[in-house]
Coordinates of C-alpha atoms and ligand atoms in Angstrom, one line a residue:
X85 CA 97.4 107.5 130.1
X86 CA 95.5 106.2 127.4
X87 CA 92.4 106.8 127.7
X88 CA 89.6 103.9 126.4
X89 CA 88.2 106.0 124.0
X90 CA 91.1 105.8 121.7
X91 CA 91.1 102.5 121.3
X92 CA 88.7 100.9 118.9
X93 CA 89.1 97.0 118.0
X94 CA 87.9 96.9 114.0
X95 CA 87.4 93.1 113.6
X96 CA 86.0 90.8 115.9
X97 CA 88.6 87.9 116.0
X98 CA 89.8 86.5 118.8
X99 CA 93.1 86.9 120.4
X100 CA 95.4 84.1 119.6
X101 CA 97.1 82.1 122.5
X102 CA 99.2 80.5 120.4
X103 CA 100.6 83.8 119.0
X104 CA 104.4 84.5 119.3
X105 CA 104.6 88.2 119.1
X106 CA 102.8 91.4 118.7
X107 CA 102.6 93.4 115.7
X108 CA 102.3 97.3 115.9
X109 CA 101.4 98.1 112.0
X110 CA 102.8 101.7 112.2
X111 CA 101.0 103.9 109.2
X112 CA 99.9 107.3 110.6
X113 CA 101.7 107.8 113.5
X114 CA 105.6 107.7 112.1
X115 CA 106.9 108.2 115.1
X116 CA 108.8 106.6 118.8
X117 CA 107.5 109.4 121.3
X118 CA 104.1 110.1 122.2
X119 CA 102.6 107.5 120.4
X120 CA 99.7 106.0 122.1
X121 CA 99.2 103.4 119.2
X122 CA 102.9 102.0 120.1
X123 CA 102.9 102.3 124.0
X124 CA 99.5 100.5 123.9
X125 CA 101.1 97.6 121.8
X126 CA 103.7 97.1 124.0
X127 CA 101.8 97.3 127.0
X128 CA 100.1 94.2 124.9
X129 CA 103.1 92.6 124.3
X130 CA 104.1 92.8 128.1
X131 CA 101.1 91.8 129.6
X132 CA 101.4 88.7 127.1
X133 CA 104.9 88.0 127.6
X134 CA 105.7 88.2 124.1
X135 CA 107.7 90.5 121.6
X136 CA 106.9 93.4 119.9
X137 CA 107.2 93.8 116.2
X138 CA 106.3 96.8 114.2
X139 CA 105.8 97.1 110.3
X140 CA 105.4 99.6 107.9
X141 CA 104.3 98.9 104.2
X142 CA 105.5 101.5 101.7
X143 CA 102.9 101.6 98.7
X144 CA 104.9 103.6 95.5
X145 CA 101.2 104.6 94.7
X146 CA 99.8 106.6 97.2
X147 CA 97.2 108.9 95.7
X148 CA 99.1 112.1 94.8
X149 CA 101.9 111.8 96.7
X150 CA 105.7 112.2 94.8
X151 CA 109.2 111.8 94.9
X152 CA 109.3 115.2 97.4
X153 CA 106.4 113.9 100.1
X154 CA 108.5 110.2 99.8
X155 CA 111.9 111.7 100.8
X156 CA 110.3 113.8 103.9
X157 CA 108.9 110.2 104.7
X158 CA 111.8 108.1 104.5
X159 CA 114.0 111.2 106.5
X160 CA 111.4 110.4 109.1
X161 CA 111.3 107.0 109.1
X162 CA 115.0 106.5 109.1
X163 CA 114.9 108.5 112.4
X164 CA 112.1 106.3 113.9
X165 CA 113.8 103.2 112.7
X166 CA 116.4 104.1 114.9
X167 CA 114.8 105.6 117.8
X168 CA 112.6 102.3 118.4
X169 CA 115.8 100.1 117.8
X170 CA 117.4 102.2 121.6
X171 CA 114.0 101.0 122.8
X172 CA 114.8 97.1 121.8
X173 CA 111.9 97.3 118.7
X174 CA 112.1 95.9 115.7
X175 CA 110.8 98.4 112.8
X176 CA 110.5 96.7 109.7
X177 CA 109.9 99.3 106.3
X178 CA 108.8 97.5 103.2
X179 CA 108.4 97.9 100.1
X180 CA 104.9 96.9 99.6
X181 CA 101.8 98.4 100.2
X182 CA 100.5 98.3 103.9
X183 CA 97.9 95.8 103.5
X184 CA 99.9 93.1 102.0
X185 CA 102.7 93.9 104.5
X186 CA 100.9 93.5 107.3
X187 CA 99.6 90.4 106.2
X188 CA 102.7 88.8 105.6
X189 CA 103.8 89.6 108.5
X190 CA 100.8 89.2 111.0
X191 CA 100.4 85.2 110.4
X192 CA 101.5 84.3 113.6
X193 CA 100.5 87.7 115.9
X194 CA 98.5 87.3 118.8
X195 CA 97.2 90.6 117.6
X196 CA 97.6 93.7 115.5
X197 CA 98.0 97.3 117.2
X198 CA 97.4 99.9 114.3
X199 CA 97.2 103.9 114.8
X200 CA 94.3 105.3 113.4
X201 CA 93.9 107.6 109.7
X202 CA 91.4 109.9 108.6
X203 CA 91.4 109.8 104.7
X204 CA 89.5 107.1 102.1
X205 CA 92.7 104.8 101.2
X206 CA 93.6 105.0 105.0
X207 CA 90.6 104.0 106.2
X208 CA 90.4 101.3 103.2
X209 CA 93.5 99.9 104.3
X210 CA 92.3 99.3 108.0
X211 CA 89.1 97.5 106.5
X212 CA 90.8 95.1 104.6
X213 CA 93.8 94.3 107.3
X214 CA 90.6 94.0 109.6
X215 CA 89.0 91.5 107.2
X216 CA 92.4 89.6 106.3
X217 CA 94.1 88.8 110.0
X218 CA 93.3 85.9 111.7
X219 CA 93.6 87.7 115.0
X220 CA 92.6 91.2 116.5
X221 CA 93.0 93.9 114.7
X222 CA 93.1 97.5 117.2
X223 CA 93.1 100.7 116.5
X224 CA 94.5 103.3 118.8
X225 CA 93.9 106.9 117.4
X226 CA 96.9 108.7 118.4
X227 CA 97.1 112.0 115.7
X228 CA 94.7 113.7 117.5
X229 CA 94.4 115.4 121.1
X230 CA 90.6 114.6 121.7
X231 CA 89.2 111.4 119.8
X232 CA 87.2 112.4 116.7
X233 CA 84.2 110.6 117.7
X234 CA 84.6 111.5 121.5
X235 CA 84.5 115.5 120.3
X236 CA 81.3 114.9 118.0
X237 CA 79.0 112.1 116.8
X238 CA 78.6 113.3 113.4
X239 CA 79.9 116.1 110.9
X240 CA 80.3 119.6 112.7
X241 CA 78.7 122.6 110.8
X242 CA 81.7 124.9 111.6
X243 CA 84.3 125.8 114.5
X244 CA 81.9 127.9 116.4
X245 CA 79.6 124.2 116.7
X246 CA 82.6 122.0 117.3
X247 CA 84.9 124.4 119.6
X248 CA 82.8 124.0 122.5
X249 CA 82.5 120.1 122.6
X250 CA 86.0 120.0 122.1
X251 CA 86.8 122.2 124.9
X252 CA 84.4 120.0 126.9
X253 CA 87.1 116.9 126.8
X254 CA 90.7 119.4 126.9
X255 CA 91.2 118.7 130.4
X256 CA 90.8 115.1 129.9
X257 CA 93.0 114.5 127.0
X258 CA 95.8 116.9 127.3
X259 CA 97.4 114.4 129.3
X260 CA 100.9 113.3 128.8
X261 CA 101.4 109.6 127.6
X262 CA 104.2 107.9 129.6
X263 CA 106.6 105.2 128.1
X264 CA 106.5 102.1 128.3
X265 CA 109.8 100.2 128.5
X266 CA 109.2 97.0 126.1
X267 CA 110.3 93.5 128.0
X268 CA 110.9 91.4 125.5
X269 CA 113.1 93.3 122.6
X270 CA 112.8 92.3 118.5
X271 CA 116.3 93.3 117.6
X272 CA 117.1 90.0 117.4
X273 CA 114.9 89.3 114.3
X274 CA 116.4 89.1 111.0
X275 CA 115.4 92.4 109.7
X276 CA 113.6 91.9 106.2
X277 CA 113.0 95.2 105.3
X278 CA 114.1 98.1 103.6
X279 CA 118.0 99.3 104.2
X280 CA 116.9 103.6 105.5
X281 CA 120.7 105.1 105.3
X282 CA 120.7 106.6 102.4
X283 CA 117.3 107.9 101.4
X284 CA 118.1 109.2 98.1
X285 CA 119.9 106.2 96.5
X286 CA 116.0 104.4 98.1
X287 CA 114.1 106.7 96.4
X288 CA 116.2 106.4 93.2
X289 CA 115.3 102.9 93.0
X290 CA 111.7 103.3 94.1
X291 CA 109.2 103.5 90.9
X292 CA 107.7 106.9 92.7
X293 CA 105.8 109.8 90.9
X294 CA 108.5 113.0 90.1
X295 CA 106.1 115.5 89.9
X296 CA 107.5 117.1 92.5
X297 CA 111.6 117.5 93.4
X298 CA 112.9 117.0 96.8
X299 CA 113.5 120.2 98.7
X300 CA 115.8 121.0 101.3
X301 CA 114.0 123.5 103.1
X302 CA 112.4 121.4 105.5
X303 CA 114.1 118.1 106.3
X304 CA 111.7 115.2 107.7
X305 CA 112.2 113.7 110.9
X306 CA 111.2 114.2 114.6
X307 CA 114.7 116.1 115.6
X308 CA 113.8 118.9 113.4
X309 CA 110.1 118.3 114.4
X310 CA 111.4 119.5 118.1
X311 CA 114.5 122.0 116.9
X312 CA 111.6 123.6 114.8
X313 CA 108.7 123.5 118.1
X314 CA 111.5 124.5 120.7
X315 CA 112.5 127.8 118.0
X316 CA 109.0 128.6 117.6
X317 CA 108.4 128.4 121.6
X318 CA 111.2 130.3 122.8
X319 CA 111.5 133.3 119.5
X320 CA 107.9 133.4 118.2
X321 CA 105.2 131.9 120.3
X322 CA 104.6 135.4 122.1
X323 CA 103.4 137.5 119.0
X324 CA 101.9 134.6 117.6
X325 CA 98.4 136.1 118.0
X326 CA 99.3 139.1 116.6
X327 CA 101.9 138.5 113.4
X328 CA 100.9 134.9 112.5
X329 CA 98.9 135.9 109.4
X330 CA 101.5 138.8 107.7
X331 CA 103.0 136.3 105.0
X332 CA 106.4 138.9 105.0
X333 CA 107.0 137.5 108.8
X334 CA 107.7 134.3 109.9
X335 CA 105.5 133.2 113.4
X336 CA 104.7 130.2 112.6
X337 CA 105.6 126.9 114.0
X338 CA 106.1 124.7 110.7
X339 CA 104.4 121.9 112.2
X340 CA 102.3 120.3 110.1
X341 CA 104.4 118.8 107.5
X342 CA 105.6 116.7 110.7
X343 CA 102.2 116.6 111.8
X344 CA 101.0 115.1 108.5
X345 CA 103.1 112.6 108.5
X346 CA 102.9 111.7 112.4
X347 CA 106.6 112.8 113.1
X348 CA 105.8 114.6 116.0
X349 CA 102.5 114.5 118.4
X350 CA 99.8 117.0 118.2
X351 CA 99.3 116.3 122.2
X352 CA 103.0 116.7 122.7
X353 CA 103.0 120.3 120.7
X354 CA 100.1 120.7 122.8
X355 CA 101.1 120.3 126.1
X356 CA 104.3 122.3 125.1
X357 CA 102.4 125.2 124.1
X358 CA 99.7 125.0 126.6
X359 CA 103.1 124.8 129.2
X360 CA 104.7 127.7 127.7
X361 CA 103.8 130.5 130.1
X362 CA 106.3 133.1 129.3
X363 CA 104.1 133.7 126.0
X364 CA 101.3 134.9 126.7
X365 CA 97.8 133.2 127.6
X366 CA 96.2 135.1 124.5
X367 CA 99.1 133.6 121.9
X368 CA 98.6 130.2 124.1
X369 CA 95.1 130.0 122.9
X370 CA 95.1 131.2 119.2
X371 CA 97.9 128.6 118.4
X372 CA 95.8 126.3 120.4
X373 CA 92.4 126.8 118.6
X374 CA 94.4 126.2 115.0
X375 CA 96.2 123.0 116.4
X376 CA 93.1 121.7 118.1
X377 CA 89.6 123.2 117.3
X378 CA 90.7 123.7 113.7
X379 CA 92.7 120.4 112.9
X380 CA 90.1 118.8 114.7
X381 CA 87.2 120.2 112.7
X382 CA 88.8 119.0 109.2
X383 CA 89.3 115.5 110.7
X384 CA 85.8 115.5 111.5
X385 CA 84.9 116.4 108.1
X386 CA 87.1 113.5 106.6
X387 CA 85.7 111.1 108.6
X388 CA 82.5 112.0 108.7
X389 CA 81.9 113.5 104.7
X390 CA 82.5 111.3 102.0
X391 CA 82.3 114.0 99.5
X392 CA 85.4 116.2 101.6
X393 CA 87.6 116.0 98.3
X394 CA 84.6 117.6 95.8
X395 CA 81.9 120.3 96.3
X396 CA 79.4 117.8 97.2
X397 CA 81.0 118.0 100.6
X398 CA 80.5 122.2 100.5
X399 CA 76.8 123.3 102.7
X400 CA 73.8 123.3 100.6
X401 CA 74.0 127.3 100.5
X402 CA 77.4 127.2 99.3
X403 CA 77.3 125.0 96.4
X404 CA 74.0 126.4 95.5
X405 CA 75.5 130.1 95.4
X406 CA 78.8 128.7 93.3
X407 CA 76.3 126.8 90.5
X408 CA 74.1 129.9 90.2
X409 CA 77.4 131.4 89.5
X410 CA 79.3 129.6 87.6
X411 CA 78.2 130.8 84.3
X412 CA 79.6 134.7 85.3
X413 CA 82.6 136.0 83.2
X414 CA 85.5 135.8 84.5
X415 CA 88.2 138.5 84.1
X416 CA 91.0 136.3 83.9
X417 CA 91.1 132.7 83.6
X418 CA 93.9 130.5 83.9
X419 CA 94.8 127.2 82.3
X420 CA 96.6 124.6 85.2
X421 CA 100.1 125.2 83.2
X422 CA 99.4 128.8 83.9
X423 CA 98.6 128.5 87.5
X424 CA 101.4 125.8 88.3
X425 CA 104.2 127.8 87.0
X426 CA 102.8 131.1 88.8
X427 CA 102.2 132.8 85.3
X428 CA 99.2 134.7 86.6
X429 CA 98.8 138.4 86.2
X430 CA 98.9 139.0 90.3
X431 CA 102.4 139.0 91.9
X432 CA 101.1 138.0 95.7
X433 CA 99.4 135.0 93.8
X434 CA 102.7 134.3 91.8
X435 CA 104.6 134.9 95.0
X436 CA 102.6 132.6 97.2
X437 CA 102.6 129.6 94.1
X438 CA 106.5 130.0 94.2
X439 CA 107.0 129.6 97.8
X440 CA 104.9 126.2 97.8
X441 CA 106.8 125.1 95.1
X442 CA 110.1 125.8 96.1
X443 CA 110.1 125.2 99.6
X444 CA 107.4 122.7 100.0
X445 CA 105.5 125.2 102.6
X446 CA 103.1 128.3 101.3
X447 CA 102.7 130.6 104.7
X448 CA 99.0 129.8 106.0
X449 CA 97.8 132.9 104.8
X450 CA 98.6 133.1 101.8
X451 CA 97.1 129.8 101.1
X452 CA 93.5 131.3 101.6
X453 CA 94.5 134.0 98.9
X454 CA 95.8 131.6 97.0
X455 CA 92.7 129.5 96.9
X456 CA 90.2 132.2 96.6
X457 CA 91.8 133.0 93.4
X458 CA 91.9 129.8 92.0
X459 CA 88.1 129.9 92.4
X460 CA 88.0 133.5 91.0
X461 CA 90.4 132.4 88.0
X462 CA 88.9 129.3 86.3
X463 CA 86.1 128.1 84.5
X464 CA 83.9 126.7 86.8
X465 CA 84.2 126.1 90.8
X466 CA 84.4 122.2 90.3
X467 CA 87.5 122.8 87.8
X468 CA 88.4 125.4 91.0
X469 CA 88.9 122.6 93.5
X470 CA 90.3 119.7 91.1
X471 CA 93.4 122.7 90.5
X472 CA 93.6 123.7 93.9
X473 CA 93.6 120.0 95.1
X474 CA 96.2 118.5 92.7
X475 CA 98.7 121.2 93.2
X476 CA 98.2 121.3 97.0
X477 CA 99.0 117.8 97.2
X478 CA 101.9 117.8 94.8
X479 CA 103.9 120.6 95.6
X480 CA 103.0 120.8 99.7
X481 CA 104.9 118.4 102.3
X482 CA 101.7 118.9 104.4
X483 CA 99.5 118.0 101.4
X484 CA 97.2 115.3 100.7
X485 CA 96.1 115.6 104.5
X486 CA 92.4 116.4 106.1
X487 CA 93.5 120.0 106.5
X488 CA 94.2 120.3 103.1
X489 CA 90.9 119.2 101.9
X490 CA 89.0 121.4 104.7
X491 CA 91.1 124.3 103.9
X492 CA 90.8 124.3 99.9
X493 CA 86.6 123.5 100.8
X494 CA 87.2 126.6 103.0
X495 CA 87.9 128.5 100.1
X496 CA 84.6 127.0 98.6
X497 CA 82.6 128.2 101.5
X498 CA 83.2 124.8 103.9
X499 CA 82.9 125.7 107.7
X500 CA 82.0 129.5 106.4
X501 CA 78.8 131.7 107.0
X502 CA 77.3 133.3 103.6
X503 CA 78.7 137.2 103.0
X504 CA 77.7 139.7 100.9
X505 CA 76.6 138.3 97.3
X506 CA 79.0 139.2 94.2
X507 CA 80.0 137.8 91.2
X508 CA 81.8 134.4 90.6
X509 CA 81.6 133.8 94.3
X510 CA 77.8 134.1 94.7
X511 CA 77.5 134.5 98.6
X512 CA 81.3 132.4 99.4
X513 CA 83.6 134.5 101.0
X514 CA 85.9 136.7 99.0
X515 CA 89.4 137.6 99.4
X516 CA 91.2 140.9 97.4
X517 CA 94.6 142.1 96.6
X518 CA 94.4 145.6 98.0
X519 CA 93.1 143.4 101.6
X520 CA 96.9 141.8 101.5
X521 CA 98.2 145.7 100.7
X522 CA 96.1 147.0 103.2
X523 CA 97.0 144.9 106.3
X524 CA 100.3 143.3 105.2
X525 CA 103.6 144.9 103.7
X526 CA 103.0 142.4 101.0
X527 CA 105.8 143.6 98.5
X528 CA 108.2 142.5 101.1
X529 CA 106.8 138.9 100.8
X530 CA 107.2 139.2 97.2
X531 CA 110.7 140.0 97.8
X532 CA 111.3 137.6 99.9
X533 CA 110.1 134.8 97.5
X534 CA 112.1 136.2 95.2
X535 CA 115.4 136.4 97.1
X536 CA 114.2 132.6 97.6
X537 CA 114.2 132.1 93.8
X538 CA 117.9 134.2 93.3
X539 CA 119.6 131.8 96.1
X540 CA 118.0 128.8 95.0
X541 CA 118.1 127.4 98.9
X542 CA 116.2 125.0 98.2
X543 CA 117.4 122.4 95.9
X544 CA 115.7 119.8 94.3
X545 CA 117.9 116.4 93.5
X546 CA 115.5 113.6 92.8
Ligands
FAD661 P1 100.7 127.2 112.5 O1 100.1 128.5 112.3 O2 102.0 127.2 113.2 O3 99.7 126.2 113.1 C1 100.0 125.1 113.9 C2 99.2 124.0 113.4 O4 97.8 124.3 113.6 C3 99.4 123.6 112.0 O5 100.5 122.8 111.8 C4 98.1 122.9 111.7 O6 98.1 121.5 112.1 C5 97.0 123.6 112.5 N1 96.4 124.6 111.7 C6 96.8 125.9 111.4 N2 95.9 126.5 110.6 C7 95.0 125.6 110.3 C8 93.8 125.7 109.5 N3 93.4 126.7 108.9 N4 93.0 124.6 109.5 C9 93.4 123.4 110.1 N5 94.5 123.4 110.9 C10 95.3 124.4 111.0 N6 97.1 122.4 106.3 C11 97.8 121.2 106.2 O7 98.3 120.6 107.2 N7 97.9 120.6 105.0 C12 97.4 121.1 103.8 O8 97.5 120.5 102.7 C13 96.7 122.4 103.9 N8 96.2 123.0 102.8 C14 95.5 124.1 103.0 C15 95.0 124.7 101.8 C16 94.2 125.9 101.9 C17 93.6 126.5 100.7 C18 94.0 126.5 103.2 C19 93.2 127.7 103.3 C20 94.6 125.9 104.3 C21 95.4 124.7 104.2 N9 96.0 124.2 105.4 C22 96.6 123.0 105.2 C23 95.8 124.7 106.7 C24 96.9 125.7 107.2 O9 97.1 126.7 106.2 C25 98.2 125.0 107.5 O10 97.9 123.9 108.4 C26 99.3 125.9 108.1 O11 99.6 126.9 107.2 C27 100.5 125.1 108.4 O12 101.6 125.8 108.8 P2 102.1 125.8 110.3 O13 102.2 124.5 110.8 O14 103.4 126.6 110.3 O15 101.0 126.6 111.0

């Protein structure tokens, strides 16, 4: 089902009769299954007896991302490429950047179908297609299990304010979205896009930022979106609750690389999870409050704070605690080389650096460590994010997402309560070494980075 508030139209053009097809402009949602956005445009292009193409624009420019978040994309896209063509659709990758794809290619739709994004450029992007179409241009919001603006009308304080409104619509929405067989197929269209076979000879052609190498520890796509979601079902969803923070073990599910880039469905994972009895209701529900209430909360802070990527974005009591702060000494304080090639004096923090850049992936834990630190370890707290930001979104595959914004503003005292005053970090949270000895076997994690470091698994070949 999909339910009416997903759907949003953004201009107000009206439909064309005259149109020959209809154009799914695929940007988010990267994916064949469980994509609301699609099955709504082809129940579109059924109803109107017409085809159904879909486009995506590759733009070489997207803020921050590198020759490492490309590749995961492309793996991905090759993958949809194919799994739309078994469904008779056309997907057509170019080489230019969505808006100008799109347009070229929308000049005789009847309308546009789009999924919907969260971020600035995202959001930009729909603005200008919306302005530049001659036709309808709808959005279908398809990344998220209950619609941003259905969960809350404005920015939520923190999870404790948001959980319950969201909870409010779960029965609703966790509803699985049937598929629509398309009637009249696109595969007969000359294809005019990009050729996906072989990703790296792509990206060696493509004029892509190489601050960051490919890595073969997670490969894009949605088959090892669902080999990764059925392993963490069947082996780990049951201690979840318990072991999901100790960085030495692995319980986690490795979605949200695939998440990030709409390889897989958050409703799917979902229903999956919610469906997975065997586990445990209490490992059910922790794994669903961090897929649901706490996605969900930094989406809402995306769309709703235009300040979510500097500390005007923070609570009034947070960035009034850091300024009063600022000027405390610091006992160590790192310059970015320093911090980007883990030569700090604190092995966890060295450890946790390491892991992000070799495998693409920091273990959620750690990341809060790691951002604490970064606060604790340079001049000032708006120096603190500007690090924190640019290596989160070169070095992780899940970077440059609304998590990663709400998570480093997190560390900043985002969706937080004041503690305990102290130095550097006024009344914002803190976060110690001797906590990670205390509760974790730590060492072992730095052993296990370093084991990761001495096999040199993960290889990087752009
Ligand atoms: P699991 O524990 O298996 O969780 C399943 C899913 O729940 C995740 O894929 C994610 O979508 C969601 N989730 C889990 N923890 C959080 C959380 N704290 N906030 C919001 N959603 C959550 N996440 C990103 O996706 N991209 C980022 O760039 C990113 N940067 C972060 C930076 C910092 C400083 C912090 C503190 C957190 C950041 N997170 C980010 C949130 C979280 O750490 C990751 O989502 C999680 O580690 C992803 O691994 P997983 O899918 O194996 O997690």
């Amino acid at each position: 089902m999909i339910h009416g508030e997903r759907v949003q139209t953004l201009n107000d053009r009206e439909a064309r009769g005259d149109g020959s097809y209809v154009l799914y402009w695929m940007q988010r949602a990267q994916r064949s299954a469980s994509n609301h956005a699609l099955e709504f445009a082809i129940r579109e292009a059924n109803r109107r007896e017409l085809p159904l193409l879909t486009v995506f624009g590759i733009t070489q420019r997207f803020p921050d991302a590198n020759a490492r978040s490309y590749a995961f994309m492309l793996e991905g896209l090759r993958e949809t490429k194919e799994a739309l063509a078994k469904r008779g659709i056309l997907l057509e990758v170019r080489l230019e950047p969505p808006v100008e794809a799109v347009r070229d290619t929308a000049n005789a739709a009847a309308m546009v179908v789009v999924d919907r994004g969260y971020l600035r450029v995202e959001r930009r992007w729909r603005e200008r297609v919306a302005r530049r179409v001659a036709c309808p241009l709808v959005q279908v919001e398809t990344d998220v299990v209950v619609p941003v603006e259905t969960a809350s009308p404005k920015e939520e304080y923190a999870a404790y304010t948001i959980r319950p409104k969201i909870h409010d619509h779960l029965d609703s929405f966790l509803s699985p979205l049937q598929e629509t067989e398309l009637e009249r197929g696109t595969l007969d269209i000359v294809d005019c896009g990009l050729a996906l076979e072989d990703v790296e000879a792509l990206l060696e052609r493509m004029r892509v930022n190489r601050g960051a190498t490919w890595v073969d520890a997670f490969q894009g796509g949605a088959t090892e979106a669902h080999r990764l979601l059925d392993t963490f079902i069947e082996k780990k969803l049951d201690r979840y609750d318990e072991e999901r923070n100790d960085p030495s073990q692995d319980y986690l599910s490795h979605m949200s690389p695939y998440l990030h880039f709409g390889q897989i469905s958050p409703l799917e994972v979902a229903l999956r999870v919610r469906h997975a009895e065997r586990a445990g209701q209490e490992n059910r529900d922790a794994y669903l409050e961090e897929l649901i209430v706490r996605r969900e909360l930094s989406m809402n802070f995306c769309l709703y704070n235009p300040n979510y990527d500097s500390l005007d974005g923070l609570p009034d009591w947070a960035r009034e605690t850091l300024q009063e702060h600022a000027g405390d000494g610091r006992a160590h304080v790192y310059d970015m080389e320093s911090f980007e090639s883990a030569a700090t004096h604190d092995p966890y923090w060295n450890a946790a650096q390491r892991q992000m850049v070799l495998t693409g992936k920091m273990h959620g834990y750690m990341r809060m460590y790691w951002g604490k630190k970064i606060l604790e370890w340079t001049p000032n707290p708006e120096i603190a994010m500007r690090v924190a930001l640019e290596l989160n979104n070169r070095y992780e595959l899940d970077g440059r997402d609304a998590n990663g914004y709400a998570g480093i503003s997190w560390c900043l005292g985002k969706h937080d309560r004041a503690w305990a005053e102290r130095e550097v970090y006024g009344k914002v949270r803190y976060m110690s070494a001797s906590g990670l000895e205390r509760k974790f076997d730590i060492e072992a994690y730095v052993r296990k980075i370093d084991e990761l470091r001495a096999s040199d698994t993960p290889g990087g070949s752009t």
